Structures are given as structure tokens and as C-alpha cells.
């Protein structure tokens, strides 16, 4: 029985209703001092001193303070729970971030486990720049989202090429992204090389990393003839092992990729670091090159042939094993490049790749499994959704938007936008 | 010698029991039906938070809170299963892992902190029903070579009773005609279709049952401690896969045995890490712990490749490793 569409929808709506039924309980405010105190740091986790912190409730200023040499400011009392806007003006502060003004929204909630005085740690790299109107913020977010979407696309192309040639979903692909991010960090931050050189080196090493994975793991398993499910579970095990190893060496902290600053570029209302535009340029170049290679290159066409029918490709004289190895190298290199760019876009952490992997899945499924163009389009939509949704949902729920897209698409159109029906059964 | 006794104590701790129960649920999905659920941690989180919030925010009585929680978990299983079960196996894996992460991000977020406590989680103000019914004498109790707090021992007792009852129910279910259809679906879906079985409906039932067991495990998991959103990450699910394949997927006692061995080994390596920290091998305990999880990952790969039937399983009966 395939339930009829109406019943399926009804069940889906019911299940959704189960999940989102959150009645609002009566809140009882405990008597206490409400307020904010905190710490201001820059992208390199260094304290920022001499910045003016101002707290507003709507348009009304409730209090101000200045950060001391440890980047701390004392308790600024407010009247009670609610959402407040913290404006941080670094004009008078020392630092390499050219006197920007930042705005963060923080909420004081009344719950049994949160203190009435909220400790806020603000990083000058995370806070959204203060911009005037909603449309301006939307434009800013959309450009960021486009940037993120391109990063997702670069990594996701590798994922779908591996899927096409090796026939399984590689859950360890995110770790190749993290590998690239960490290598970029090592070259740019630790060794102090220029960002572009670091990115190139990390990409090459990423290719080596992909090759190493294929030679040590996936090729022996292919030869052994294990099943799809075994491969997937093995890839999850590998993912867990590599992620734990990265955490062992790198720790839990997120760190800025580089001290290098290329200044900012202002186009209309959108103020972006120049590195973001460089990143978009690199992404578009790489995606175009991969697209052309798939369409016209000898190995590229062989890759597509294997994805369509491996047995037929093999009998037509395509060296399946050789092509698959090349695809692993390419996927590793693309993932690593994506990791470097993501590290510049956000920060470097041991789980950056895993979080990106989930967005890659969303992009691939939204576009439709097995279509390169679909992967590109889907990734960009997911990236833009992820960034734009931050206008309405708290930043710590950022990834939920992208993942929610995935679940909704599967409910409505499982083959994705450009996917063909027969690929999914 | 102390290290070994301390490690063996994990055989009967509440955590081991809760993990065993969650792995039993995962076994219904993966072992018996062949469904690749990569997000069992999501069901466990629904169990833990559903129960804690029902009791603490809404003041439900314990039976009602348990009922509400299990119904929520069933609803969540339907939400995941209905769109994906008719697709290829990878889709369910992708959607379950994504949904589990959505749940974790949402619980960790400050947006719902009024109910969930955000990143701080929830203090334990919900396990009074267990403490009040504790028949054991107060104070520290000795059981063989180990000592337990009175409440801990009572919670462990209740947990293991639940685990054994569930295992018994699974044993009966698997032997029933319904259970044989599940195994048939795992081995050859098309054969079952040609016999006129409604494969998708069976898969959905298996997903709901395993998920509800996972949520029950979540309720047990947070009784002795507080609720921490950090616990319900992807690592939890893959620890369960490791236990399940270690003990033997598609066997009734495999997940229980797997959980016991897993936690004894984890406790043992934990003690080793502590010794390592004392001797300056690691900066701190957390750093050493990462190495343990590295080994768990490696163990999972080795198991699934070289001994997919685990300890108790039968290789000819279980064919997820066959072509």
C-alpha cells in the first residue's frame, strides 16, 4: 500500500503538530537582579579593551559600560527578562578591526537553569555589523548566504561524484572538509603563510588525504565486495575516528583562520570582507572548471559513464578503479578547499565539516541526487536559506533552517528539483 | 586491581542499562528490519526532554508524562518514516541523522531555554517518583565488590527490569509471524512484496517501535543525572552501533551484551586516561577521552568489515554484509 497523497499529508501534518505543539506556560519571575556582564574578544580570542558597550531595550538606552584591559565589562542592570540589543562600539578600542560598530541581540529568559545575570561573550567576528534597515540586513545576509552556498556546492560536488562512482553515501566526507580547514589554519595561522598559498597547499594535501582514504580503506573494501550498508557504517566509523583525532589535536575551541585582513568592500548596503568576494570568485572558477571537466574531459566523461552504469562502462573499456581513485583525489581536494574557505567565512573548529556535511546532504537532496547542476542549485538555496533565516531565528539555531529545508523537500518532492524519479526507489 | 573492579561495576550501572535499551530499539530498526537509522540519539533526546519538561514545566503525573513522551516519539518516527521509507536506504540514514541534529541544535538553543534550559540543560527535578518508591535501606549499599548509593541501586534495578521485559517482548515479537516478515524485508524486500506483504507499513511499524523504545531509554538515561543537550550528539548513536554490532545485531541479547562490554571497556580506558593525565601524557581528561572515541570509531569499522555478526550473531542468518 502506498497511502494516497491526502492521507500522507494528513499524517505528516499530524506528526508535525506533535512536534511543534509548544504551549506557553505561565512564567513566574523570581525576584532578582537582571542584567548583562561580559567579555569582548576578537577573532583570535584576544580581549578587546576600551570598547563602549551599550544596552538598549527597543530604542531606549538602559546602560553603558567600557571594557577593561581584559576585555570585560561589569554588570549593566536591566529591568527584567526580555530581548535586549547590545551595541558594541570599538572606535576607541585598540585592535586591527578598524573601529566598527556591532550589534547583537541577546535574550534574558526566565528558566530554572539560567541565571538572571547573563554572561555574554561577544566576538567581533561573529556580531552582525550594525546596518540600518531590514532590507539592508537582508541583502547582507543574502550575499553571505550565496557565499556559503558556493562553499557547500564545492564540497557537495565531491560527495556526489564519490556517490556516483563508489555507490555509497560517504558520511566521512565532512571530515575531509575539516581536514582542509585545519591544514589551512596550520599554514596560515601557525606558519604565517599568505592566505592564498595556505589555501593552495591545503587543497593539495586534501587531494592526498582523499587518495589515502581510497587506497587504505575503500579500494580494499570494494575488492572484498562488501554491501552498501557495510560501507555506510564503515564511513560513519571513519568519520567518528577522524573527528575525534582532530578534536584531540585541535581541541574544542573555534579559532579564526587568519590574522590577514584584506579590508572590506562596500557595495550598496552590503559590507563584506574582501576575502569573501575572493572566496566567491575562487568558488565560481573551481565549479566552472569541474563542470567543464565533467562535460568534456576524458576522465570526466568516464566518471559520468560509471555513475550511469558501472558495469557497462567497465565493458566499454573504462578503467573503473583508476577513475574512482581520481574521483577520490578530486573529492578530497575540493572538500579541503571548501574547508579553507569555510574557515575564512566562519571559523575553524573540529566539527565544522560535519555540520557542513548535513548542509551538503540538504543541498544534494534538494537539487536531486545524481545531477551536478541540481547539486549546485540546491546548495546555493540551502546556503541562502541558512544565512537569511538568522534574521528571524536565533543564530545558534542557524543550521536548523538548512536541515529543515531537507526534511520539507523530502515530504513534498523526494526526487528534488531537478532529480529524476527512477533514481530514488 | 581497583581499576578492573571499577570497570566491571559498569556491567550493572543505570547508564549501561539505558544504552542497552536504546540499542535494543536500534536493533529493531537495523538488526531485524535493515533500516539504517543514523539518528537514534534524536529519539533518546525526545525521551529525556519530553519526560523532564512534562514533569517540570507542565506538572504531569509520572505515568502521564511517560505516555506523552512515548506518543511524541511515535509521532516523530512517523514524521521521519512516511516520506523516506519508500526511498533508497541512504535517504533514511541522511534524514534521521539530520533530524537528530535539528533536535539537538533546537534543545541547545537559547530560543526555547524557558523549557529546555538551553545549553545548560535541566536540573533533575523529575525523578522524585523513583526516589520516593525506593525500597532499599538508605545510605551506601554493598553489592559484591561494589558500593552503590541507595538511589542509584534502585534506579539500576528498575532500569534492568525494564530492559529485561523489553528484551522478552522483542523475543516474542521476533518469533511471531510479524517478526518473520521484518526479517524477510531485511533479506529481500521484493520477495515480501510478491507475497503480498505491505512492506512500507511493516517498516513504519518497526521504525515506530524501535523509536519508542529509544525514547523509553531516554527517560531512563536521565533519571540518575541531569539533562544535558551535549549528550545527545551523533556520537551517542554511533556508540550504539558499535555496541550493537559488537554484541550481535539481529539477536535478542546482542545489544545488552554489547552495551555491557562497551561501557566496561570505556570505563577501563577512562581510568587509563586518568593515569595518563597524572603522568602528564595528556593535558587533561577531555583530551585523553578523544583518543578513546577515536578507538571506538576504528573498532566500529573493523567490526562491520571483519565480524559483522558480532559475538552472538550468526553470519549465515544475518546478511547485511552480503552482496
XYZ file of C-alpha atoms in Angstrom:
748
model
C 0.000 0.000 0.000
C 1.280 3.420 -0.914
C -1.003 5.716 1.081
C -2.785 8.289 -1.009
C -1.329 11.794 -1.069
C -4.059 13.204 1.117
C -3.538 10.649 3.860
C 0.202 11.099 3.688
C -0.177 14.833 4.070
C -2.614 14.422 6.894
C -0.220 12.133 8.748
C 2.668 14.476 8.075
C 0.692 17.432 9.397
C -0.327 15.415 12.451
C 3.241 14.379 13.117
C 4.397 17.956 12.656
C 1.705 19.105 15.053
C 3.037 16.594 17.567
C 6.474 18.044 17.230
C 5.679 21.739 17.344
C 2.969 21.822 19.970
C 4.621 24.044 22.487
C 2.081 25.779 24.691
C 3.421 28.730 26.634
C 3.475 28.121 30.349
C 2.865 30.890 32.799
C 6.181 32.383 33.803
C 6.922 33.320 37.346
C 9.719 35.849 37.589
C 11.925 35.223 40.572
C 12.914 38.340 42.444
C 16.466 39.051 41.444
C 18.860 41.329 39.709
C 18.616 41.059 35.949
C 21.454 42.243 33.783
C 24.325 41.555 31.455
C 28.008 41.320 32.087
C 30.502 40.033 29.643
C 33.649 39.710 27.684
C 34.543 41.096 24.291
C 37.085 39.284 22.137
C 38.290 39.484 18.575
C 38.530 36.621 16.078
C 41.844 35.473 17.546
C 40.241 35.146 21.003
C 42.212 38.165 22.230
C 40.412 40.551 24.601
C 39.322 43.893 23.169
C 39.724 46.761 25.603
C 38.294 50.276 25.540
C 35.160 49.381 23.588
C 31.895 51.019 24.596
C 29.061 48.589 25.349
C 25.560 49.999 25.265
C 22.383 48.097 26.084
C 19.096 49.120 24.516
C 15.578 47.941 25.142
C 13.952 48.750 21.840
C 15.113 52.323 21.267
C 15.692 53.120 24.901
C 19.240 53.048 26.267
C 19.328 51.209 29.609
C 23.010 51.401 30.402
C 26.544 51.608 29.096
C 29.982 50.462 30.167
C 33.503 50.317 28.745
C 35.571 47.131 28.518
C 38.730 46.974 30.620
C 42.150 45.641 29.605
C 40.877 42.060 29.964
C 38.005 42.820 27.604
C 35.455 42.594 30.424
C 32.598 44.869 31.317
C 30.723 44.872 34.621
C 27.054 44.174 35.277
C 24.740 46.519 33.412
C 21.397 46.115 35.179
C 18.149 45.854 33.226
C 14.544 45.736 34.396
C 13.727 42.066 33.747
C 13.592 39.239 31.215
C 13.249 40.122 27.558
C 15.273 40.684 24.425
C 17.855 43.441 24.526
C 20.179 44.856 21.922
C 23.839 45.132 22.791
C 25.689 47.684 20.730
C 29.449 47.451 20.835
C 31.387 50.430 19.557
C 35.053 49.626 19.032
C 36.014 53.057 17.669
C 38.091 53.853 20.747
C 39.378 50.303 21.168
C 42.799 49.026 20.209
C 42.826 46.295 17.586
C 43.080 45.585 13.907
C 39.364 45.757 13.192
C 39.118 49.358 12.188
C 36.594 50.879 14.574
C 33.442 49.026 13.636
C 30.179 49.178 15.475
C 28.467 45.857 16.149
C 25.015 44.901 17.251
C 23.957 41.665 18.928
C 20.567 40.722 20.225
C 20.589 38.805 23.487
C 17.648 37.418 25.332
C 17.259 37.087 29.073
C 14.994 34.151 29.780
C 13.217 33.155 32.889
C 14.059 29.494 33.403
C 15.113 27.311 36.308
C 18.590 26.786 34.895
C 19.638 30.212 33.676
C 20.945 32.953 35.879
C 19.292 36.363 35.897
C 22.636 37.977 35.112
C 23.704 36.711 31.728
C 27.384 36.328 30.963
C 27.854 37.383 27.382
C 30.916 36.508 25.355
C 30.953 38.566 22.201
C 33.404 38.071 19.392
C 33.894 40.930 16.958
C 33.894 38.427 14.107
C 30.509 36.922 14.907
C 28.487 40.002 15.629
C 26.496 41.324 12.773
C 27.602 44.743 11.641
C 25.204 47.432 12.557
C 23.208 48.240 9.485
C 20.236 50.437 9.124
C 17.149 48.775 7.725
C 15.695 45.324 7.360
C 16.253 45.234 3.597
C 19.894 46.148 4.082
C 20.338 43.341 6.575
C 18.544 41.004 4.175
C 20.924 41.970 1.374
C 23.913 41.421 3.638
C 22.640 38.011 4.698
C 21.779 37.001 1.151
C 25.311 37.742 -0.069
C 26.738 35.791 2.887
C 24.326 33.009 2.072
C 25.390 32.944 -1.566
C 28.975 32.641 -0.383
C 28.090 29.801 1.981
C 26.039 28.128 -0.761
C 29.032 28.109 -3.091
C 31.166 26.520 -0.353
C 28.534 23.857 0.211
C 28.412 23.270 -3.541
C 32.172 22.745 -3.883
C 32.165 20.156 -1.131
C 28.896 18.568 -2.264
C 30.112 18.045 -5.854
C 32.853 15.849 -4.436
C 30.300 13.998 -2.346
C 28.067 13.286 -5.319
C 30.991 12.258 -7.575
C 32.044 9.730 -4.944
C 28.444 8.614 -4.686
C 28.305 8.152 -8.446
C 31.479 6.083 -8.706
C 31.560 4.235 -5.379
C 27.786 3.860 -4.992
C 27.551 4.795 -1.345
C 26.941 7.903 0.717
C 30.248 8.772 2.340
C 29.486 10.070 5.814
C 33.176 10.795 6.352
C 33.212 13.456 3.632
C 32.728 16.200 6.210
C 35.998 15.199 7.846
C 37.831 15.934 4.588
C 36.374 19.450 4.838
C 37.601 19.770 8.421
C 40.983 18.448 7.327
C 41.229 21.266 4.780
C 40.177 23.840 7.376
C 42.743 22.626 9.898
C 45.530 22.461 7.310
C 44.652 25.993 6.191
C 44.819 27.067 9.843
C 48.209 25.408 10.277
C 49.669 27.070 7.174
C 48.028 30.483 7.528
C 47.870 30.957 11.291
C 50.684 28.843 12.691
C 53.195 29.062 9.850
C 52.055 32.561 8.885
C 51.966 31.946 5.141
C 49.801 34.184 2.931
C 46.186 33.032 2.821
C 46.169 32.080 -0.866
C 49.332 29.983 -0.521
C 47.869 28.276 2.555
C 44.648 27.540 0.663
C 46.559 26.041 -2.279
C 48.702 23.852 -0.006
C 45.674 22.690 1.975
C 43.873 21.798 -1.259
C 46.809 19.707 -2.483
C 47.057 17.950 0.882
C 43.299 17.378 0.765
C 43.774 15.546 -2.527
C 46.429 13.393 -0.890
C 44.070 12.792 2.031
C 41.314 11.641 -0.339
C 43.736 9.365 -2.171
C 44.947 7.905 1.138
C 41.377 7.158 2.219
C 40.699 5.348 -1.033
C 43.896 3.308 -1.010
C 43.750 2.277 2.644
C 40.007 1.791 3.025
C 37.616 1.983 0.179
C 39.516 0.116 -2.508
C 40.175 -2.914 -0.283
C 36.500 -2.881 0.701
C 35.414 -2.654 -2.937
C 37.629 -5.632 -3.733
C 36.192 -7.507 -0.772
C 32.742 -6.913 -2.241
C 31.014 -5.702 0.908
C 27.472 -4.381 0.847
C 26.266 -0.808 0.648
C 25.139 -0.783 4.263
C 28.512 -2.030 5.472
C 30.219 0.738 3.512
C 27.964 3.377 5.046
C 28.515 2.143 8.592
C 32.243 1.931 7.935
C 32.213 5.526 6.673
C 30.441 6.625 9.860
C 33.083 4.830 11.925
C 35.836 6.543 9.944
C 34.088 9.872 10.387
C 33.931 9.371 14.145
C 37.560 8.259 14.340
C 38.918 11.156 12.283
C 36.738 13.715 14.068
C 37.925 12.505 17.475
C 41.520 12.665 16.294
C 41.029 16.235 15.052
C 39.468 17.133 18.400
C 42.444 15.561 20.128
C 44.922 17.729 18.237
C 42.880 20.899 17.835
C 40.724 20.989 20.967
C 37.114 22.114 21.270
C 37.643 25.794 20.550
C 36.762 27.606 17.348
C 39.620 29.730 16.101
C 39.952 32.361 13.424
C 41.647 31.147 10.266
C 43.991 34.056 9.807
C 45.037 37.463 11.061
C 45.400 38.539 7.462
C 42.908 41.230 6.546
C 42.187 42.404 3.035
C 39.950 45.202 4.229
C 36.266 45.436 3.497
C 34.379 46.104 0.294
C 31.177 48.122 0.355
C 28.672 47.568 -2.426
C 25.470 49.465 -1.751
C 24.258 48.417 1.688
C 26.422 45.282 1.789
C 29.659 45.485 3.730
C 31.758 42.374 3.320
C 35.364 41.487 3.932
C 37.258 41.405 0.638
C 38.177 37.790 1.406
C 34.526 36.832 0.958
C 34.484 38.133 -2.594
C 37.782 36.396 -3.290
C 36.254 33.231 -1.888
C 33.218 33.558 -4.142
C 35.477 34.165 -7.139
C 37.563 31.086 -6.377
C 34.416 29.014 -5.830
C 32.884 30.028 -9.140
C 36.136 29.330 -11.005
C 36.502 25.909 -9.423
C 32.875 24.961 -10.013
C 33.097 26.037 -13.657
C 36.306 24.053 -14.134
C 34.797 20.917 -12.594
C 31.667 21.346 -14.710
C 33.663 21.639 -17.927
C 35.838 18.691 -16.923
C 32.780 16.533 -16.357
C 31.236 17.610 -19.650
C 34.230 17.468 -21.980
C 37.194 15.923 -20.179
C 38.137 12.290 -20.918
C 38.163 11.234 -17.270
C 35.158 13.463 -16.577
C 33.019 11.698 -19.169
C 34.249 8.354 -17.843
C 33.121 9.434 -14.371
C 29.652 10.173 -15.676
C 29.590 6.863 -17.528
C 30.404 4.971 -14.327
C 27.758 6.906 -12.444
C 25.160 5.887 -15.009
C 26.124 2.240 -15.363
C 29.354 0.936 -13.882
C 29.181 -2.487 -15.498
C 28.587 -1.085 -18.956
C 31.372 1.459 -18.511
C 33.760 -1.307 -17.479
C 32.936 -3.429 -20.511
C 33.346 -0.376 -22.757
C 36.957 -0.131 -21.658
C 36.742 2.464 -18.884
C 39.200 1.707 -16.081
C 36.681 1.904 -13.253
C 39.234 1.514 -10.486
C 41.527 4.188 -11.888
C 38.706 6.673 -12.455
C 37.332 6.028 -8.970
C 40.735 6.771 -7.463
C 40.966 10.031 -9.414
C 37.486 10.943 -8.190
C 38.542 10.340 -4.568
C 41.551 12.619 -5.027
C 39.368 15.286 -6.607
C 36.715 14.979 -3.914
C 39.339 15.267 -1.174
C 40.881 18.347 -2.808
C 37.515 20.063 -3.341
C 36.444 19.292 0.220
C 39.685 20.701 1.590
C 39.358 23.876 -0.470
C 35.820 24.241 0.795
C 37.144 23.769 4.327
C 39.698 26.571 3.948
C 37.090 28.939 2.543
C 34.634 27.957 5.286
C 37.311 28.654 7.874
C 37.708 32.154 6.436
C 33.926 32.557 6.232
C 33.255 31.402 9.807
C 35.954 29.942 11.987
C 37.922 26.726 12.209
C 36.705 24.031 14.571
C 36.905 20.261 14.764
C 33.239 19.757 13.820
C 32.977 22.381 11.055
C 32.987 19.712 8.368
C 30.393 17.543 9.995
C 27.973 20.449 10.259
C 28.665 21.297 6.633
C 28.055 17.651 5.674
C 24.464 17.915 6.842
C 24.013 21.054 4.739
C 25.605 19.232 1.796
C 23.037 16.462 2.151
C 20.331 19.095 2.183
C 21.763 20.678 -0.975
C 22.205 17.379 -2.812
C 18.716 16.132 -1.962
C 17.086 19.477 -2.706
C 18.732 19.602 -6.115
C 18.125 15.949 -6.806
C 20.569 13.074 -6.344
C 22.804 12.488 -9.294
C 22.537 15.798 -11.103
C 25.553 18.098 -10.861
C 23.586 21.175 -11.797
C 20.959 20.265 -9.236
C 23.639 19.936 -6.571
C 24.878 23.450 -7.365
C 21.407 24.993 -7.321
C 20.326 23.079 -4.233
C 23.466 24.021 -2.317
C 23.047 27.714 -3.077
C 19.405 27.635 -1.985
C 20.377 25.886 1.257
C 23.208 28.360 1.887
C 20.996 31.390 1.327
C 18.198 29.909 3.477
C 20.652 29.165 6.282
C 22.014 32.695 6.370
C 18.791 34.599 5.711
C 16.832 32.709 8.359
C 19.134 34.174 11.008
C 17.113 37.379 10.613
C 14.223 35.596 12.321
C 15.687 32.732 14.311
C 18.481 32.891 16.884
C 21.976 32.405 15.480
C 22.526 29.239 17.488
C 19.671 27.647 15.539
C 21.351 28.612 12.269
C 21.829 25.117 10.867
C 18.291 24.098 11.721
C 16.977 26.206 8.825
C 19.105 24.393 6.274
C 18.233 20.992 7.698
C 14.545 21.827 7.889
C 14.688 22.509 4.133
C 15.879 18.921 3.704
C 13.025 17.376 5.666
C 10.389 19.543 3.958
C 11.718 18.741 0.470
C 11.579 15.037 1.198
C 7.993 15.361 2.324
C 6.912 17.224 -0.784
C 9.200 16.184 -3.617
C 11.699 13.486 -2.654
C 13.406 13.431 -6.043
C 14.392 17.087 -5.563
C 14.035 19.943 -8.012
C 15.957 18.504 -10.963
C 16.065 14.864 -9.933
C 14.574 12.089 -11.973
C 12.075 9.751 -10.438
C 13.935 6.498 -11.092
C 16.981 7.465 -9.034
C 15.264 7.255 -5.702
C 13.372 3.986 -5.479
C 43.272 -4.257 40.586
C 40.955 -1.469 41.663
C 40.773 -0.319 38.079
C 39.424 -3.673 36.962
C 36.745 -3.837 39.678
C 35.764 -0.230 38.990
C 35.442 -1.050 35.304
C 33.398 -4.185 35.921
C 30.982 -2.137 38.022
C 29.763 -0.664 34.734
C 28.102 -4.010 33.966
C 25.079 -3.006 36.030
C 25.085 0.801 36.121
C 21.977 2.716 35.001
C 23.860 4.202 32.018
C 24.669 0.740 30.709
C 21.029 -0.254 31.087
C 19.757 2.876 29.316
C 22.184 2.395 26.429
C 21.259 -1.281 26.228
C 17.590 -0.315 25.933
C 18.282 2.292 23.246
C 20.395 -0.257 21.377
C 17.509 -2.757 21.592
C 15.373 -0.146 19.872
C 18.045 0.425 17.239
C 18.220 -3.346 16.797
C 14.533 -3.392 15.822
C 15.403 -0.858 13.110
C 18.746 -2.059 11.916
C 19.167 -5.643 13.052
C 15.715 -7.032 12.367
C 14.354 -4.800 9.603
C 17.511 -3.493 7.950
C 16.545 0.176 8.395
C 19.592 2.397 8.623
C 18.623 4.776 11.422
C 21.594 7.084 11.995
C 19.703 9.265 14.447
C 18.703 7.112 17.399
C 20.113 9.866 19.636
C 17.187 12.012 18.458
C 14.685 9.526 19.871
C 16.659 9.304 23.118
C 16.679 13.109 23.360
C 12.910 13.230 22.811
C 12.538 10.718 25.639
C 14.777 12.611 28.039
C 13.437 16.104 27.342
C 9.857 15.012 26.790
C 9.731 13.436 30.222
C 11.664 16.167 32.045
C 9.627 19.005 30.502
C 6.310 17.183 31.025
C 7.092 16.840 34.720
C 8.883 20.117 35.385
C 7.003 22.594 33.195
C 3.556 21.080 32.915
C 3.459 19.229 36.229
C 2.157 15.989 34.691
C 1.988 12.885 36.842
C 4.670 10.304 36.068
C 2.506 7.822 34.089
C 1.030 10.660 32.011
C 4.488 12.129 31.387
C 5.768 8.752 30.199
C 2.722 8.301 27.956
C 3.055 11.784 26.427
C 6.754 11.223 25.797
C 6.243 7.898 24.051
C 3.442 9.334 21.908
C 5.742 12.205 20.906
C 8.411 9.716 19.913
C 5.882 7.759 17.838
C 4.832 10.988 16.103
C 8.451 11.807 15.368
C 9.013 8.317 13.924
C 6.002 8.791 11.626
C 7.295 12.187 10.536
C 10.640 10.688 9.549
C 9.346 7.428 8.186
C 6.427 8.378 5.981
C 8.390 10.366 3.391
C 11.608 8.350 3.440
C 10.824 4.677 3.838
C 9.718 4.302 0.247
C 13.055 5.702 -0.939
C 16.503 4.110 -1.059
C 18.249 3.146 2.197
C 20.577 6.167 2.251
C 17.676 8.592 2.450
C 16.511 7.277 5.795
C 20.089 7.426 7.087
C 20.519 11.034 5.947
C 17.156 12.194 7.237
C 17.472 10.525 10.627
C 20.933 11.979 11.259
C 19.785 15.421 10.106
C 16.624 15.311 12.221
C 18.578 14.194 15.289
C 20.898 17.158 14.828
C 17.928 19.520 14.344
C 16.598 18.322 17.680
C 19.967 18.761 19.359
C 20.507 22.263 17.951
C 16.987 23.257 18.980
C 17.423 21.914 22.522
C 20.801 23.578 22.809
C 19.474 26.915 21.579
C 18.553 29.793 23.827
C 15.310 30.134 21.863
C 13.461 27.540 23.939
C 15.565 27.920 27.078
C 12.443 28.652 29.110
C 11.513 24.978 28.713
C 14.780 23.272 27.859
C 17.325 25.293 29.788
C 19.269 25.867 26.547
C 22.891 24.825 26.623
C 22.787 24.313 30.392
C 20.194 21.569 30.153
C 17.806 20.856 33.010
C 18.402 20.118 36.651
C 16.943 16.905 37.910
C 13.609 17.778 39.475
C 11.731 14.958 37.784
C 12.961 11.722 39.339
C 11.131 12.062 42.655
C 8.764 9.231 41.691
C 11.729 6.825 41.695
C 13.331 8.130 44.872
C 10.018 8.025 46.747
C 9.410 4.400 45.794
C 12.898 3.250 46.798
C 12.511 0.110 48.970
C 16.240 -0.205 49.728
C 17.666 0.997 53.072
C 19.232 4.435 52.970
C 22.936 5.115 52.745
C 25.677 3.274 50.917
C 24.955 -0.323 49.957
C 27.468 -3.025 49.189
C 26.834 -5.442 46.363
C 29.625 -7.974 45.932
C 32.806 -5.984 45.310
C 30.983 -2.712 44.609
C 29.291 0.004 46.582
C 26.226 1.875 45.359
C 24.229 4.767 46.681
C 20.798 3.550 47.700
C 19.039 5.569 44.969
C 21.477 4.575 42.267
C 20.984 0.923 43.047
C 17.200 1.326 42.947
C 17.351 3.164 39.623
C 19.644 0.445 38.262
C 17.201 -2.221 39.456
C 14.236 -0.535 37.771
C 16.273 0.049 34.600
C 17.346 -3.561 34.298
C 13.809 -4.810 34.921
C 12.648 -2.600 32.039
C 15.499 -3.825 29.827
C 14.735 -7.483 30.510
C 10.980 -7.036 29.985
C 11.670 -5.258 26.684
C 14.094 -7.969 25.614
C 11.422 -10.551 26.406
C 8.858 -8.663 24.352
C 11.319 -8.423 21.450
C 11.978 -12.162 21.706
C 8.271 -12.876 21.381
C 7.820 -10.329 18.579
C 10.709 -11.651 16.540
C 9.436 -15.185 16.785
C 5.948 -14.110 15.745
C 4.755 -14.082 12.121
C 5.115 -10.282 12.231
C 8.782 -10.573 13.202
C 9.439 -13.074 10.449
C 8.060 -10.599 7.919
C 10.518 -7.986 9.248
C 13.426 -10.349 8.711
C 12.065 -11.125 5.274
C 12.109 -7.411 4.469
C 15.710 -7.191 5.622
C 16.748 -10.114 3.433
C 14.669 -9.462 0.329
C 12.110 -6.729 0.102
C 10.861 -7.794 -3.314
C 10.151 -11.338 -2.175
C 7.990 -9.928 0.620
C 6.202 -7.631 -1.819
C 5.429 -10.560 -4.068
C 3.945 -12.390 -1.095
C 1.501 -9.510 -0.818
C 3.012 -8.000 2.345
C 2.713 -4.266 2.765
C 6.432 -3.666 3.154
C 6.251 0.071 3.850
C 3.702 -0.386 6.604
C 5.858 -3.025 8.296
C 8.906 -0.762 8.038
C 6.949 2.113 9.544
C 5.774 -0.082 12.419
C 9.354 -1.191 13.054
C 10.548 2.431 12.989
C 7.890 3.480 15.487
C 8.509 0.550 17.849
C 12.285 0.969 17.831
C 11.938 4.718 18.242
C 9.552 4.416 21.174
C 11.985 2.009 22.855
C 14.704 4.592 22.228
C 12.579 7.281 23.891
C 11.960 4.993 26.871
C 15.735 4.620 27.096
C 15.964 8.416 27.124
C 13.622 8.564 30.126
C 15.792 6.045 31.982
C 19.013 7.716 30.900
C 18.297 10.988 32.695
C 16.829 9.586 35.920
C 20.109 9.362 37.848
C 21.577 12.582 36.400
C 20.525 15.895 34.903
C 19.584 16.501 31.258
C 22.480 17.734 29.123
C 21.905 18.579 25.453
C 25.551 17.775 24.753
C 24.900 14.081 25.478
C 22.599 13.596 22.513
C 25.092 14.200 19.738
C 25.849 11.901 16.843
C 28.450 10.163 18.971
C 25.668 8.613 21.057
C 24.120 6.950 18.004
C 27.404 5.538 16.786
C 28.368 4.272 20.195
C 25.112 2.341 19.938
C 26.008 0.992 16.509
C 29.335 -0.136 17.906
C 27.641 -1.929 20.817
C 25.004 -3.440 18.587
C 27.412 -4.883 16.050
C 29.809 -5.934 18.827
C 27.132 -7.867 20.720
C 25.446 -9.149 17.610
C 22.820 -7.375 15.554
C 19.574 -9.272 14.987
C 19.954 -11.179 18.243
C 17.852 -10.563 21.351
C 20.725 -10.275 23.834
C 23.307 -8.798 21.461
C 22.570 -5.145 22.293
C 22.605 -5.859 26.056
C 25.895 -7.735 25.919
C 27.325 -5.086 23.601
C 26.371 -2.272 25.953
C 27.924 -4.066 28.916
C 31.218 -4.743 27.150
C 31.295 -1.243 25.663
C 30.881 0.516 28.991
C 33.304 -1.748 30.848
C 35.937 -1.036 28.187
C 35.110 2.680 28.191
C 35.417 2.865 31.961
C 38.676 0.941 31.840
C 40.185 3.249 29.227
C 38.844 6.208 31.197
C 40.826 5.037 34.225
C 43.875 4.612 31.974
C 43.430 8.177 30.707
C 43.292 9.411 34.308
C 46.586 7.652 34.985
C 47.935 9.200 31.791
C 46.889 12.675 32.953
C 48.636 12.104 36.286
C 51.813 11.218 34.425
C 51.477 14.184 32.098
C 50.703 12.226 28.918
C 47.624 14.314 28.222
C 46.870 17.927 29.022
C 43.566 16.992 30.646
C 40.962 14.260 30.830
C 38.890 15.591 27.914
C 41.839 15.449 25.586
C 42.559 11.853 26.520
C 38.893 10.997 26.022
C 39.092 11.961 22.354
C 41.553 9.133 21.820
C 39.059 6.694 23.305
C 36.414 7.790 20.819
C 38.948 7.513 18.032
C 39.317 3.878 19.043
C 35.534 3.418 19.133
C 35.372 4.646 15.541
C 38.153 2.302 14.469
C 36.510 -0.581 16.335
C 33.224 0.065 14.514
C 34.959 -0.113 11.128
C 36.864 -3.273 11.979
C 33.761 -4.953 13.380
C 31.497 -4.170 10.478
C 34.103 -5.285 7.963
C 35.603 -8.342 9.628
C 32.988 -9.579 12.054
C 29.609 -8.129 11.111
C 27.794 -10.792 13.119
C 29.494 -9.696 16.344
C 29.763 -12.039 19.301
C 26.332 -13.656 19.429
C 25.238 -13.286 15.821
C 25.049 -15.940 13.175
C 26.753 -14.986 9.951
C 24.564 -17.120 7.733
C 21.415 -15.672 9.293
C 22.473 -12.046 9.050
C 23.188 -10.909 5.576
C 23.603 -7.152 5.647
C 27.186 -7.851 4.687
C 26.264 -9.955 1.687
C 26.050 -8.628 -1.805
